Structure formats: C-alpha cells, structure tokens
Amino acid sequence: SDALEIGGQVFYSRLFLGTGKYGQLSAMQSAISAAETNLVTVALRRMDAPFPAKDKQGNKKENQSLLSYIPEAVYPTKEIRQTVHLLPNTSGARTAKEAVLAAELSREIMETNFVKLEIHPDPTHLMPDPVETLLAAEALVNKGFIVLPYVHADPVLCKRLEEVGVAAVMPLGAPIGSNLGLSSREFLEIIIENSAVPVIIDAGIGSPSDAALAMEIGADAVLISTAIATAADPVAMAAAFKWAVRAGRLARRAGIASKGVLGEATSPLTDFLS
Amino acid sequence: SDALEIGGQVFYSRLFLGTGKYGQLSAMQSAISAAETNLVTVALRRMDAPFPAKDKQGNKKENQSLLSYIPEAVYPTKEIRQTVHLLPNTSGARTAKEAVLAAELSREIMETNFVKLEIHPDPTHLMPDPVETLLAAEALVNKGFIVLPYVHADPVLCKRLEEVGVAAVMPLGAPIGSNLGLSSREFLEIIIENSAVPVIIDAGIGSPSDAALAMEIGADAVLISTAIATAADPVAMAAAFKWAVRAGRLARRAGIASKGVLGEATSPLTDFLS
Amino acid sequence: SDALEIGGQVFYSRLFLGTGKYGQLSAMQSAISAAETNLVTVALRRMDAPFPAKDKQGNKKENQSLLSYIPEAVYPTKEIRQTVHLLPNTSGARTAKEAVLAAELSREIMETNFVKLEIHPDPTHLMPDPVETLLAAEALVNKGFIVLPYVHADPVLCKRLEEVGVAAVMPLGAPIGSNLGLSSREFLEIIIENSAVPVIIDAGIGSPSDAALAMEIGADAVLISTAIATAADPVAMAAAFKWAVRAGRLARRAGIASKGVLGEATSPLTDFLS
Amino acid sequence: SDALEIGGQVFYSRLFLGTGKYGQLSAMQSAISAAETNLVTVALRRMDAPFPAKDKQGNKKENQSLLSYIPEAVYPTKEIRQTVHLLPNTSGARTAKEAVLAAELSREIMETNFVKLEIHPDPTHLMPDPVETLLAAEALVNKGFIVLPYVHADPVLCKRLEEVGVAAVMPLGAPIGSNLGLSSREFLEIIIENSAVPVIIDAGIGSPSDAALAMEIGADAVLISTAIATAADPVAMAAAFKWAVRAGRLARRAGIASKGVLGEATSPLTDFLS
C-alpha cells in the first residue's frame, strides 16, 4: 500500500542499489539479496572482444566490442532478475551526446527503456553537468526512455527536468563516494516540497542513519552504492540499510515531532517528592 | 548472540522506552508492544490516599499515600511484564537524598533493584546534577541497587560513575525533549571509547535517524520517550525506532566506511566511452 | 597588497553589499559607509512615468518608464560613488532573454559594464536557473559585459561559466534570505579549489561568523544583504561584517590548524605536580 | 563602555590567550601583542633547580624547585605586563587538593589572586572533572581567590559553581585542542541564558569564525590557545581572532536576524520585468 511507482513500474522497496564498486561478484549478489531491493543500477563495461570484428578493409570496427561482449559480471543472477529491475546508467558520459548513445546501447542490450542519466565531465568529483543533463533528458524522453537523471541538489534544475518529462529526479546528498550524508539537506527539502515526480537521493549517503534521515525529510527512495560495497561486511550492511530505509519511511508517515531546545518536562511526575 | 547484559539481566532489544509522556494508557501499551522493547522506565506518581493512614496518635502518616496507592496507569499490562523489564526512575528528585529515597520506595513497590538515577534541580531543562548524581550513585550501589544514572555527556563523570560501580551510564544526546538528536556527539564518542560499562544514550533523540546514528557511533542502547509519545502515530513511530536501532547496531558491527570529500570514482566504468 | 581584482577593477574590501532590503535610504547609506565596502549591488526599479511617452500613433511606449525614470533611491550618494563601485543586478529576470535586456538597460543607465547576473524563475526561494544563467552569461560576455553570475553551489556549472568568460562566480551559501550560513559548504570548497576566477559567496550568510567562515574556506569575497539590512542596528552590523571578513581572510592566509578530536595536551606542563 | 568586569578587574578586550603551546617565546610575545588581549593564562613549570636546596640532613627538598625557580619563559615581558593581566592556571592538577596547592603556589609567585581552575584526571582528552572542580572552587573562594573554573558545558554544574562564588565560568566549546569549534553549542546557549556571572568559552575554538560565533551566541569572552599557537603564522592569526571577537560581540549587540529557509524575496524589485 506504500509502494513507489516510477514509469509505470511498482517498487515495494525504497532502497535502490548501485553495483559498480563491489570487489567480488558474489558479495554483490548477496548484498542485493540482503537488501531486498527491487532496483539495481548497472553500467556497461567496455571490453575488447577476443576476436575483434573488422570491416571490409580489415580495420577494427569502432564500438564493436561494446555491442557484442557485455560481461556477465554486470548482470545479477537470474534469480535476482525475477524480483530486481535493472537500471542501466550512463556513467562515463561527459556530454549529452555520449549519454544518449550510452542509453541507446543499454536499451538494446539490457532490454529496458529505463535509464539513469549521469553526465559528469569532472573526473575527480564526478559531479553532474546541469546543462548537458537537461539536454540529454529531453532527448531521451523524446526517444521513449523512462529517464531518471542524477543531478546536483538544485531545485530549479529539478523542476526543469520534471517539465521535460523525466520520471524521477536523483539529486545528490553529498559529493559522490564521500559518505558525508545529507550535505545538501536544505536544498533537498526544497526539491521534495516542490517536486511532482519521485525524488531519489543519490550519492553521498554513508551510513544507515543518513538513509533514514533522507526518508524522514520526505525522499521517495535512496540509492546506495559505496557505503554498502566498501563496508567491512557488505551483506550485513545491506540489511542494515534495508531496515533504516523502512524506519525512515515509516517515521515520515508517523509524523515526526518538531525540534526545539525548550522541551516540556519529560514526565508529569516532576513534583513527585515536593 | 548480540544481546546486551546489564546488572545480570539480558536484553535482546537495544531500544528502551520512557513512559512518562503518553496521552493515553492504551497508546503507551501499543507502542511498547510495537517497539519490541525489553525495558521501559516508569516513575512513581504521588496520589493522596482516599483514607489516609494515621498513626496511633491520629496523625496522618508521612508518605503513606506513596507506599499504598500506586496508580495502575504507570504499570504496563501483565502481558507486557512477561517480556518487559521495568526500570523505575527517580524523576523529580533534586538532591541525592531525595533520589535515594525515591529509589528505595521504587524497589519496595516495583520489586526490582534496578533504578534509573535522575537528579535534575533545574525545572526548565531538566539537566542532571553531576555532583548529586555521583553521591547518590555511590550510596545506591552500596545499598545493592543496579544503578543506571542519567548524566550530561561528560566523559570524566561517566568514568567516575563507573568507578563507584554503576551498571551502565546514560549520557544525554541533547537537551531533554528537544528532539535535536546527538548535539553532544563528540563527547559521546569519547565516553563510548573509554567506558567499561554499557552506554545508553538518553534524552534528545528526535527521530529514528538519530537513534540509528547513536548505535552507529557505538552506543549500546538508546532510550526514547518524547519522540515516540508525541508522534502523530506513536505506534508506527515505535516500530520505526525498532528498525532504526537494529539498522544502526548492525551497521556498527558491519564496519562503516570512513568519510571524506574525495571519493574514488563510483564505478570502474568511467572511461566507458573514451 | 591583498586586493581583489575583478574585470580590471581593484577592490580593497572583500565585503560586498546588497541594497534591496533596507527600510530607509539613510540606513542603507550609513551601512555602506560603516561596511567600508567598495562594491554594492543595485537593481532597477520599474516605475510608471507620470506622463508616459507615446509613439506617433498615441500608443504608450513599451519600457519607456524604465529608461526614463530611475528612482533616486536606488543610487547611493555622490560621496559613496567616489569609493564604491555599483554592480547592477538583473533581479526579477526569469529567462536569459529578460536578463540580457535588464543588463543592457542597466549598462545604459548606470554607465558600467559590470553586471550581476541573476535569473530566478522560482518566486518562493529565488533559486537561480542554471541553464538560463549559462546562456545569458555567454551572451553578455559576447556583448562586452563583465559578468558575475549568481548560481547554485554547483561545481560543474561554475566551471562552465568560467569557460564562457565570466569574471567571477557567485555561488549561494544557503537559500536566499535564510541566514543559514554555509549550507552548501562541501560544494563551495570544491568550487574554490577548482576555480580560476574569483569566488564570491552570495546568499544565505546570516551573521559575521558565517562570513568569517566563508573567507576561511577560501572565498575571495562575500556579498551580504538581508543579514545587515534586517539587523536591529544595520550600521553596527555592517561594521561587524567588515571585521569578520577581515578576520576570515587574514586567518586563511595565516594557515588554519587542522581539526581532530584527539588534540595534544594543551600544555607541556601537565606533569607539573607529579 | 562595553568592557567586561571579572573579579573587580576591567577587561577591554574579550579575547583571552593561552600561552602553553608556542614553539618560541618571541612568537608568543608577538601574538599577545597582535591580539591586543588584556588577559593571558600561564602555567607553572617544574624545573630542577641547578643547585637543589637540601634540608639539614642533606635530603633534597620537596617542591623546592617549584617555589624558587620559575622559568622566565612563562612570563610575558614587562611591556606586556603593563596592559595584560596574568591568569595562572592549575593545569596538571588531577584532584581538588592538587589544584588548591597549585593555586596557592601561583598566588605566591605571580602575585595575583586570580586563578583558572583546571582539574583533568584524564591525560588523553584533558576533560575537566566536575566533582573535584566544584570542591576546589569552593575551597579557593573561601581562601580569597578570584576563581575561573574550566568545566564541561554542563548547565547545572555552572550554576552550582556560581552559587559557591566563582567569578566566571569557562565551559568548553569542544574537546581541548580539537579545533572543532562549538560542539557543545546547545548547552552553551543554556548556560549563557542562565548565568549570573560571565561565561568565557574555553577549549575547542579552532578558527576566528568559531570565536565570532561564540560571541554571537552571547559568550562574554573566549580563550584561545592551540588555534593561534599552532597556526602557520601565529601573529597574523592573533590579529584575525582579535577582529573576529570584535565582530561577534558587535553583531550580538546589533541584533542578529533569525534563521529560516523561507526568506522573503531579497528585493522589492522581483516583478521588475513583468
């Protein structure tokens, strides 16, 4: 009854997982299972084909490898695919043009029209480019994609993306991989207040308490990657995030009391011995 | 296997509940049940006896009412008592002497030698008195009590309380009733690092994310009162805290990754299209 | 020797002032004087001309009023103009087109090619539009303006603005008028680290300590409006900001020590009595 | 007109300096001068006398060295002493008894009845002991000292110290030497609200913005040690703190505007182009 709908797809879990940083495939699969997630992001990986295709002149074909040889590693198992939706991302794209190409390849290979749009020209902090993201979002919506753009926590940009037809917005909580939590909290609150599409907080969430807070301020879902993949025990951490997201969501719906230094006395009994 | 032991008693839940602020008895009972807690704090309530006992000279007996007429309201139901341990508090005491008296009355009436020691001379913020608390703690330990003192997040005081034999320390997270969370975080971390007895964070926790954070930094348990009792839906909020405490505890054990602005690239695939 | 240069103009003070929120003209003038600022922002105000100009057909001329009737109130006094540079802003513009028009009117009327580019379609939070801002910035640079854009604390956008030739970037510290300080601190630090043009923190700074912090993390200047104009005593507050900006700038240059809970003993004398 | 009075002594500067962490005597003297402070704390240093005094049996006298051989290094120059008041501290004392002894030695040697009472049994974090501090404070007040105790930011303890007659309280902002600023802010605000004696924030202040904030929330003065002494340029940093303290104090008196995300529009001109 509290399910989340994005692009016509229903998600019972509000915890989404990234898959790019696991050391081992088995750890990733176990973490996905423990998280009880319904959505994982996956990236295409470029590999050289063992026998590269060549054109008539004998030259190696551009991008041939990409289309033909997707490593098994980026796919969760068949068991996982029965309950988990794949969300291809455009990680690595630096321009709208590259992102649109990546999205089209993903759609063909992964057989889904969902795409997490990521465009980050900066190799250090992997911050998203607002202008290219808006351009690519509009193009992809027009090509029939269900677009979920990764963006700075910029309320105006989120609104403009909504206007061009994205299915959800994915503002960052903090610099990617930083585990700093909700550095952009005040801006996220404005985005959530104004958004007509689901708001999924992506990047920066470092621990379950951050995820719970994201849900408490009204996020519709969170996407966790580094914080689970680089934990000492990723499987236990995945379960911890699962509980935290439920806790935060339930608290949001239960009506969180307001803050303020001057509380009432905690007890009606303070005059007990007087 | 991850149970908490205090004074020879084993607690499977690390979420403790205060009972002083519920509007209705039934809401309190349902919240206790939803929280799956093993420990609730209760306070004595002073009532005038309808027919005050008198001594042989016909004078009204001091404190007679207290000993004889404990309102049912402060007791959870029999069903609850089978799984929930009662922790009487000395709320309302302003001096060590008053607190010792309140503890002795509680022991007699509630048939437990556990006591949450609270001494707060300040009626506005209900901040604990460090000096009277240490005095009372030592006296109560000598009288055979299992003492859990509510204190400021003062590392030296916590160590001195441990030295006089308290069973746990209960430093405050933030001003009582403020819902501000872990205002005293840096000091709590020092207390946790140095304590040989369990550390239970009491007061100020306003939402499940705060409780998860308390557990993530290494608290052994949290005590929640205002944040559940004054939520729009206290029963749902109790469940939310239950999950958040589990999430935080599990995350602590799973090894939380460190924070830092300059994360690695989130994905090995960033050179995908180059 | 520590002067700031923007667009060929030298500024000895790193405290810039907004003028839009003063209740009285005299308070504004006194505050500008007390702040010892070298730069104030001013906005055009639309007034209906008492006798609107008409064209040959007798129709009222579009924008006639704007060109002809600029209220004296928005101009500081002649004395102020000898040491204070005026920075017209495009406040009220909702698109690149409107902003370019406003900039051109300002240049004609105020006789300066400096412009603070503000485009905020959202009337509630006055958040800047990243896409329109980049478009307008490029257009204005091409028209010979010295462009200082007000932007979200978005590192990629700041870099792109730099690439189209802006003279400085003006990222926001927190939602405008909120007095929350440096909500976007982590992102400001990344912007400062990477910027080849001066970084002026605009919006959200609520008190002198916020301004000092902005300078300590490496901002080149700060722009203060609400926090001075709405203080109980704006003139004293202007002086307070003047000192705080100097303090923060000097501290930045003096090398701030790093943070960390485990300090060394404060004194070599701790074994004094042993 | 805004001078601070403590124990009958008037202080024109609200910036107090610690002297224990300078690498060089000359740097300390220049920093004191640049800070324009009226009060510095100094500690006794134990040195072996070159020719230790012996008693009649030829045994080395206990504490002889302390009484007779105070190194010049701990004294500021004569020039400084004309405007700067010395505040001996009891650094190194672990009990009330040791602190009282140290205070008495300081009074004899330094010819002042002011004493900064510091009792920290914990050698790692140098946190103050609340119980011993209260005991020593009462004893020292009774011996005619002007007592300024260094304490945890504990509102009840500060009130009790005030009741035994201390001249000011010196709660910590954050763990000593941590440069974390005002970690204990919410508690400091309660102390300031309730205190009848001056409140001087001691320990943890890491940069001028922290000092400005301390003054903005209503502290009467701040004591800075590590943050100046360990700066790359201590003299410039001392000047930076001087300005920041003035800025914060002036802002407090000028009436700081309140915080809140939903500011009014910054300008009355937002409908400029409509």
PDB file of N, CA and C in Angstrom, chain A residues 133-200:
ATOM      1  N   THR A 133      22.825  17.580 -18.862  1.00  0.00           N
ATOM      2  CA  THR A 133      21.831  16.651 -18.325  1.00  0.00           C
ATOM      3  C   THR A 133      20.427  17.033 -18.782  1.00  0.00           C
ATOM      4  N   LEU A 134      20.137  18.335 -18.777  1.00  0.00           N
ATOM      5  CA  LEU A 134      18.808  18.767 -19.224  1.00  0.00           C
ATOM      6  C   LEU A 134      18.617  18.482 -20.718  1.00  0.00           C
ATOM      7  N   LEU A 135      19.657  18.761 -21.494  1.00  0.00           N
ATOM      8  CA  LEU A 135      19.586  18.474 -22.936  1.00  0.00           C
ATOM      9  C   LEU A 135      19.351  16.986 -23.206  1.00  0.00           C
ATOM     10  N   ALA A 136      20.145  16.158 -22.528  1.00  0.00           N
ATOM     11  CA  ALA A 136      20.040  14.711 -22.751  1.00  0.00           C
ATOM     12  C   ALA A 136      18.699  14.181 -22.248  1.00  0.00           C
ATOM     13  N   ALA A 137      18.218  14.727 -21.151  1.00  0.00           N
ATOM     14  CA  ALA A 137      16.946  14.258 -20.594  1.00  0.00           C
ATOM     15  C   ALA A 137      15.828  14.490 -21.601  1.00  0.00           C
ATOM     16  N   GLU A 138      15.818  15.674 -22.162  1.00  0.00           N
ATOM     17  CA  GLU A 138      14.763  15.985 -23.120  1.00  0.00           C
ATOM     18  C   GLU A 138      14.854  15.058 -24.344  1.00  0.00           C
ATOM     19  N   ALA A 139      16.067  14.854 -24.831  1.00  0.00           N
ATOM     20  CA  ALA A 139      16.249  13.978 -25.989  1.00  0.00           C
ATOM     21  C   ALA A 139      15.801  12.553 -25.683  1.00  0.00           C
ATOM     22  N   LEU A 140      16.165  12.070 -24.514  1.00  0.00           N
ATOM     23  CA  LEU A 140      15.834  10.679 -24.167  1.00  0.00           C
ATOM     24  C   LEU A 140      14.343  10.493 -23.930  1.00  0.00           C
ATOM     25  N   VAL A 141      13.715  11.475 -23.302  1.00  0.00           N
ATOM     26  CA  VAL A 141      12.261  11.403 -23.124  1.00  0.00           C
ATOM     27  C   VAL A 141      11.590  11.323 -24.493  1.00  0.00           C
ATOM     28  N   ASN A 142      12.076  12.120 -25.423  1.00  0.00           N
ATOM     29  CA  ASN A 142      11.506  12.113 -26.768  1.00  0.00           C
ATOM     30  C   ASN A 142      11.725  10.791 -27.500  1.00  0.00           C
ATOM     31  N   LYS A 143      12.757  10.060 -27.099  1.00  0.00           N
ATOM     32  CA  LYS A 143      13.032   8.750 -27.699  1.00  0.00           C
ATOM     33  C   LYS A 143      12.334   7.632 -26.929  1.00  0.00           C
ATOM     34  N   GLY A 144      11.481   7.995 -25.979  1.00  0.00           N
ATOM     35  CA  GLY A 144      10.690   6.974 -25.300  1.00  0.00           C
ATOM     36  C   GLY A 144      11.321   6.365 -24.062  1.00  0.00           C
ATOM     37  N   PHE A 145      12.404   6.945 -23.589  1.00  0.00           N
ATOM     38  CA  PHE A 145      13.027   6.418 -22.372  1.00  0.00           C
ATOM     39  C   PHE A 145      12.269   6.863 -21.112  1.00  0.00           C
ATOM     40  N   ILE A 146      12.371   6.042 -20.081  1.00  0.00           N
ATOM     41  CA  ILE A 146      11.989   6.428 -18.716  1.00  0.00           C
ATOM     42  C   ILE A 146      13.267   6.954 -18.086  1.00  0.00           C
ATOM     43  N   VAL A 147      13.354   8.267 -17.889  1.00  0.00           N
ATOM     44  CA  VAL A 147      14.632   8.902 -17.549  1.00  0.00           C
ATOM     45  C   VAL A 147      14.676   9.287 -16.073  1.00  0.00           C
ATOM     46  N   LEU A 148      15.737   8.846 -15.397  1.00  0.00           N
ATOM     47  CA  LEU A 148      15.984   9.215 -14.001  1.00  0.00           C
ATOM     48  C   LEU A 148      17.333   9.915 -13.939  1.00  0.00           C
ATOM     49  N   PRO A 149      17.363  11.242 -13.952  1.00  0.00           N
ATOM     50  CA  PRO A 149      18.649  11.944 -14.017  1.00  0.00           C
ATOM     51  C   PRO A 149      19.288  12.153 -12.637  1.00  0.00           C
ATOM     52  N   TYR A 150      20.581  11.917 -12.593  1.00  0.00           N
ATOM     53  CA  TYR A 150      21.425  12.219 -11.423  1.00  0.00           C
ATOM     54  C   TYR A 150      21.834  13.682 -11.523  1.00  0.00           C
ATOM     55  N   VAL A 151      21.486  14.471 -10.518  1.00  0.00           N
ATOM     56  CA  VAL A 151      21.726  15.916 -10.591  1.00  0.00           C
ATOM     57  C   VAL A 151      22.226  16.481  -9.264  1.00  0.00           C
ATOM     58  N   HIS A 152      22.783  17.660  -9.353  1.00  0.00           N
ATOM     59  CA  HIS A 152      23.072  18.433  -8.169  1.00  0.00           C
ATOM     60  C   HIS A 152      21.740  18.714  -7.446  1.00  0.00           C
ATOM     61  N   ALA A 153      21.799  19.011  -6.152  1.00  0.00           N
ATOM     62  CA  ALA A 153      20.559  19.286  -5.408  1.00  0.00           C
ATOM     63  C   ALA A 153      20.095  20.709  -5.708  1.00  0.00           C
ATOM     64  N   ASP A 154      19.729  20.911  -6.958  1.00  0.00           N
ATOM     65  CA  ASP A 154      19.402  22.236  -7.482  1.00  0.00           C
ATOM     66  C   ASP A 154      17.894  22.273  -7.758  1.00  0.00           C
ATOM     67  N   PRO A 155      17.131  22.989  -6.948  1.00  0.00           N
ATOM     68  CA  PRO A 155      15.672  22.968  -7.077  1.00  0.00           C
ATOM     69  C   PRO A 155      15.157  23.419  -8.442  1.00  0.00           C
ATOM     70  N   VAL A 156      15.786  24.413  -9.036  1.00  0.00           N
ATOM     71  CA  VAL A 156      15.304  24.893 -10.332  1.00  0.00           C
ATOM     72  C   VAL A 156      15.572  23.858 -11.418  1.00  0.00           C
ATOM     73  N   LEU A 157      16.755  23.272 -11.384  1.00  0.00           N
ATOM     74  CA  LEU A 157      17.073  22.247 -12.383  1.00  0.00           C
ATOM     75  C   LEU A 157      16.119  21.062 -12.247  1.00  0.00           C
ATOM     76  N   CYS A 158      15.832  20.657 -11.030  1.00  0.00           N
ATOM     77  CA  CYS A 158      14.901  19.527 -10.830  1.00  0.00           C
ATOM     78  C   CYS A 158      13.530  19.851 -11.432  1.00  0.00           C
ATOM     79  N   LYS A 159      13.108  21.076 -11.247  1.00  0.00           N
ATOM     80  CA  LYS A 159      11.810  21.472 -11.796  1.00  0.00           C
ATOM     81  C   LYS A 159      11.839  21.461 -13.317  1.00  0.00           C
ATOM     82  N   ARG A 160      12.920  21.936 -13.891  1.00  0.00           N
ATOM     83  CA  ARG A 160      13.004  21.944 -15.357  1.00  0.00           C
ATOM     84  C   ARG A 160      13.063  20.533 -15.918  1.00  0.00           C
ATOM     85  N   LEU A 161      13.739  19.648 -15.220  1.00  0.00           N
ATOM     86  CA  LEU A 161      13.780  18.247 -15.664  1.00  0.00           C
ATOM     87  C   LEU A 161      12.390  17.634 -15.605  1.00  0.00           C
ATOM     88  N   GLU A 162      11.685  17.954 -14.556  1.00  0.00           N
ATOM     89  CA  GLU A 162      10.298  17.481 -14.433  1.00  0.00           C
ATOM     90  C   GLU A 162       9.472  17.982 -15.621  1.00  0.00           C
ATOM     91  N   GLU A 163       9.689  19.239 -15.989  1.00  0.00           N
ATOM     92  CA  GLU A 163       8.923  19.822 -17.095  1.00  0.00           C
ATOM     93  C   GLU A 163       9.202  19.155 -18.443  1.00  0.00           C
ATOM     94  N   VAL A 164      10.430  18.642 -18.622  1.00  0.00           N
ATOM     95  CA  VAL A 164      10.697  17.960 -19.901  1.00  0.00           C
ATOM     96  C   VAL A 164      10.287  16.487 -19.845  1.00  0.00           C
ATOM     97  N   GLY A 165       9.806  16.030 -18.690  1.00  0.00           N
ATOM     98  CA  GLY A 165       9.201  14.709 -18.663  1.00  0.00           C
ATOM     99  C   GLY A 165       9.986  13.572 -18.023  1.00  0.00           C
ATOM    100  N   VAL A 166      10.972  13.893 -17.173  1.00  0.00           N
ATOM    101  CA  VAL A 166      11.673  12.786 -16.501  1.00  0.00           C
ATOM    102  C   VAL A 166      10.711  12.086 -15.543  1.00  0.00           C
ATOM    103  N   ALA A 167      11.029  10.825 -15.220  1.00  0.00           N
ATOM    104  CA  ALA A 167      10.135  10.008 -14.391  1.00  0.00           C
ATOM    105  C   ALA A 167      10.412  10.195 -12.901  1.00  0.00           C
ATOM    106  N   ALA A 168      11.615  10.663 -12.580  1.00  0.00           N
ATOM    107  CA  ALA A 168      12.022  10.912 -11.201  1.00  0.00           C
ATOM    108  C   ALA A 168      13.266  11.791 -11.270  1.00  0.00           C
ATOM    109  N   VAL A 169      13.626  12.417 -10.163  1.00  0.00           N
ATOM    110  CA  VAL A 169      14.910  13.129 -10.114  1.00  0.00           C
ATOM    111  C   VAL A 169      15.778  12.482  -9.040  1.00  0.00           C
ATOM    112  N   MET A 170      17.088  12.505  -9.267  1.00  0.00           N
ATOM    113  CA  MET A 170      18.022  11.864  -8.350  1.00  0.00           C
ATOM    114  C   MET A 170      19.084  12.858  -7.879  1.00  0.00           C
ATOM    115  N   PRO A 171      18.711  13.792  -7.016  1.00  0.00           N
ATOM    116  CA  PRO A 171      19.692  14.763  -6.538  1.00  0.00           C
ATOM    117  C   PRO A 171      20.697  14.126  -5.595  1.00  0.00           C
ATOM    118  N   LEU A 172      21.884  14.687  -5.575  1.00  0.00           N
ATOM    119  CA  LEU A 172      22.935  14.136  -4.713  1.00  0.00           C
ATOM    120  C   LEU A 172      22.800  14.650  -3.290  1.00  0.00           C
ATOM    121  N   GLY A 173      23.128  13.789  -2.341  1.00  0.00           N
ATOM    122  CA  GLY A 173      23.119  14.169  -0.930  1.00  0.00           C
ATOM    123  C   GLY A 173      24.413  14.850  -0.537  1.00  0.00           C
ATOM    124  N   ALA A 174      25.506  14.359  -1.131  1.00  0.00           N
ATOM    125  CA  ALA A 174      26.845  14.880  -0.831  1.00  0.00           C
ATOM    126  C   ALA A 174      27.747  14.441  -1.977  1.00  0.00           C
ATOM    127  N   PRO A 175      28.976  14.960  -2.036  1.00  0.00           N
ATOM    128  CA  PRO A 175      29.856  14.504  -3.111  1.00  0.00           C
ATOM    129  C   PRO A 175      29.915  12.973  -3.158  1.00  0.00           C
ATOM    130  N   ILE A 176      29.915  12.458  -4.344  1.00  0.00           N
ATOM    131  CA  ILE A 176      29.845  11.021  -4.561  1.00  0.00           C
ATOM    132  C   ILE A 176      31.017  10.303  -3.895  1.00  0.00           C
ATOM    133  N   GLY A 177      30.706   9.205  -3.226  1.00  0.00           N
ATOM    134  CA  GLY A 177      31.757   8.438  -2.558  1.00  0.00           C
ATOM    135  C   GLY A 177      32.252   9.052  -1.265  1.00  0.00           C
ATOM    136  N   SER A 178      31.678  10.188  -0.854  1.00  0.00           N
ATOM    137  CA  SER A 178      32.213  10.882   0.325  1.00  0.00           C
ATOM    138  C   SER A 178      31.671  10.319   1.633  1.00  0.00           C
ATOM    139  N   ASN A 179      30.540   9.632   1.575  1.00  0.00           N
ATOM    140  CA  ASN A 179      29.882   9.134   2.800  1.00  0.00           C
ATOM    141  C   ASN A 179      29.510  10.251   3.772  1.00  0.00           C
ATOM    142  N   LEU A 180      29.399  11.484   3.278  1.00  0.00           N
ATOM    143  CA  LEU A 180      29.123  12.603   4.181  1.00  0.00           C
ATOM    144  C   LEU A 180      27.637  12.748   4.526  1.00  0.00           C
ATOM    145  N   GLY A 181      26.785  12.011   3.868  1.00  0.00           N
ATOM    146  CA  GLY A 181      25.355  12.076   4.208  1.00  0.00           C
ATOM    147  C   GLY A 181      24.623  13.160   3.448  1.00  0.00           C
ATOM    148  N   LEU A 182      23.821  13.934   4.161  1.00  0.00           N
ATOM    149  CA  LEU A 182      22.977  14.923   3.500  1.00  0.00           C
ATOM    150  C   LEU A 182      23.553  16.334   3.597  1.00  0.00           C
ATOM    151  N   SER A 183      24.720  16.541   3.000  1.00  0.00           N
ATOM    152  CA  SER A 183      25.339  17.873   2.973  1.00  0.00           C
ATOM    153  C   SER A 183      24.406  18.914   2.367  1.00  0.00           C
ATOM    154  N   SER A 184      23.611  18.482   1.419  1.00  0.00           N
ATOM    155  CA  SER A 184      22.748  19.420   0.700  1.00  0.00           C
ATOM    156  C   SER A 184      21.320  19.413   1.250  1.00  0.00           C
ATOM    157  N   ARG A 185      21.191  19.108   2.515  1.00  0.00           N
ATOM    158  CA  ARG A 185      19.873  18.898   3.121  1.00  0.00           C
ATOM    159  C   ARG A 185      18.853  19.997   2.877  1.00  0.00           C
ATOM    160  N   GLU A 186      19.213  21.263   3.086  1.00  0.00           N
ATOM    161  CA  GLU A 186      18.243  22.350   2.929  1.00  0.00           C
ATOM    162  C   GLU A 186      17.693  22.406   1.500  1.00  0.00           C
ATOM    163  N   PHE A 187      18.564  22.102   0.540  1.00  0.00           N
ATOM    164  CA  PHE A 187      18.139  22.156  -0.850  1.00  0.00           C
ATOM    165  C   PHE A 187      17.276  20.946  -1.211  1.00  0.00           C
ATOM    166  N   LEU A 188      17.636  19.797  -0.646  1.00  0.00           N
ATOM    167  CA  LEU A 188      16.819  18.598  -0.859  1.00  0.00           C
ATOM    168  C   LEU A 188      15.407  18.822  -0.328  1.00  0.00           C
ATOM    169  N   GLU A 189      15.305  19.490   0.805  1.00  0.00           N
ATOM    170  CA  GLU A 189      13.974  19.731   1.372  1.00  0.00           C
ATOM    171  C   GLU A 189      13.125  20.610   0.447  1.00  0.00           C
ATOM    172  N   ILE A 190      13.761  21.583  -0.189  1.00  0.00           N
ATOM    173  CA  ILE A 190      13.027  22.430  -1.142  1.00  0.00           C
ATOM    174  C   ILE A 190      12.620  21.612  -2.369  1.00  0.00           C
ATOM    175  N   ILE A 191      13.533  20.769  -2.845  1.00  0.00           N
ATOM    176  CA  ILE A 191      13.208  19.923  -4.005  1.00  0.00           C
ATOM    177  C   ILE A 191      12.019  19.018  -3.686  1.00  0.00           C
ATOM    178  N   ILE A 192      12.070  18.374  -2.527  1.00  0.00           N
ATOM    179  CA  ILE A 192      10.997  17.444  -2.142  1.00  0.00           C
ATOM    180  C   ILE A 192       9.663  18.178  -2.010  1.00  0.00           C
ATOM    181  N   GLU A 193       9.714  19.341  -1.421  1.00  0.00           N
ATOM    182  CA  GLU A 193       8.500  20.148  -1.232  1.00  0.00           C
ATOM    183  C   GLU A 193       7.825  20.489  -2.561  1.00  0.00           C
ATOM    184  N   ASN A 194       8.644  20.693  -3.586  1.00  0.00           N
ATOM    185  CA  ASN A 194       8.102  21.196  -4.852  1.00  0.00           C
ATOM    186  C   ASN A 194       7.932  20.158  -5.952  1.00  0.00           C
ATOM    187  N   SER A 195       8.464  18.967  -5.762  1.00  0.00           N
ATOM    188  CA  SER A 195       8.529  18.032  -6.887  1.00  0.00           C
ATOM    189  C   SER A 195       7.209  17.314  -7.121  1.00  0.00           C
ATOM    190  N   ALA A 196       6.864  17.183  -8.387  1.00  0.00           N
ATOM    191  CA  ALA A 196       5.690  16.386  -8.766  1.00  0.00           C
ATOM    192  C   ALA A 196       6.091  14.976  -9.166  1.00  0.00           C
ATOM    193  N   VAL A 197       7.383  14.703  -9.251  1.00  0.00           N
ATOM    194  CA  VAL A 197       7.860  13.345  -9.555  1.00  0.00           C
ATOM    195  C   VAL A 197       8.645  12.827  -8.347  1.00  0.00           C
ATOM    196  N   PRO A 198       8.816  11.512  -8.249  1.00  0.00           N
ATOM    197  CA  PRO A 198       9.565  10.976  -7.096  1.00  0.00           C
ATOM    198  C   PRO A 198      10.983  11.549  -7.010  1.00  0.00           C
ATOM    199  N   VAL A 199      11.443  11.738  -5.774  1.00  0.00           N
ATOM    200  CA  VAL A 199      12.797  12.244  -5.506  1.00  0.00           C
ATOM    201  C   VAL A 199      13.600  11.123  -4.862  1.00  0.00           C
ATOM    202  N   ILE A 200      14.659  10.721  -5.545  1.00  0.00           N
ATOM    203  CA  ILE A 200      15.515   9.629  -5.062  1.00  0.00           C
ATOM    204  C   ILE A 200      16.866  10.229  -4.724  1.00  0.00           C
TER     205      ILE A 200
END
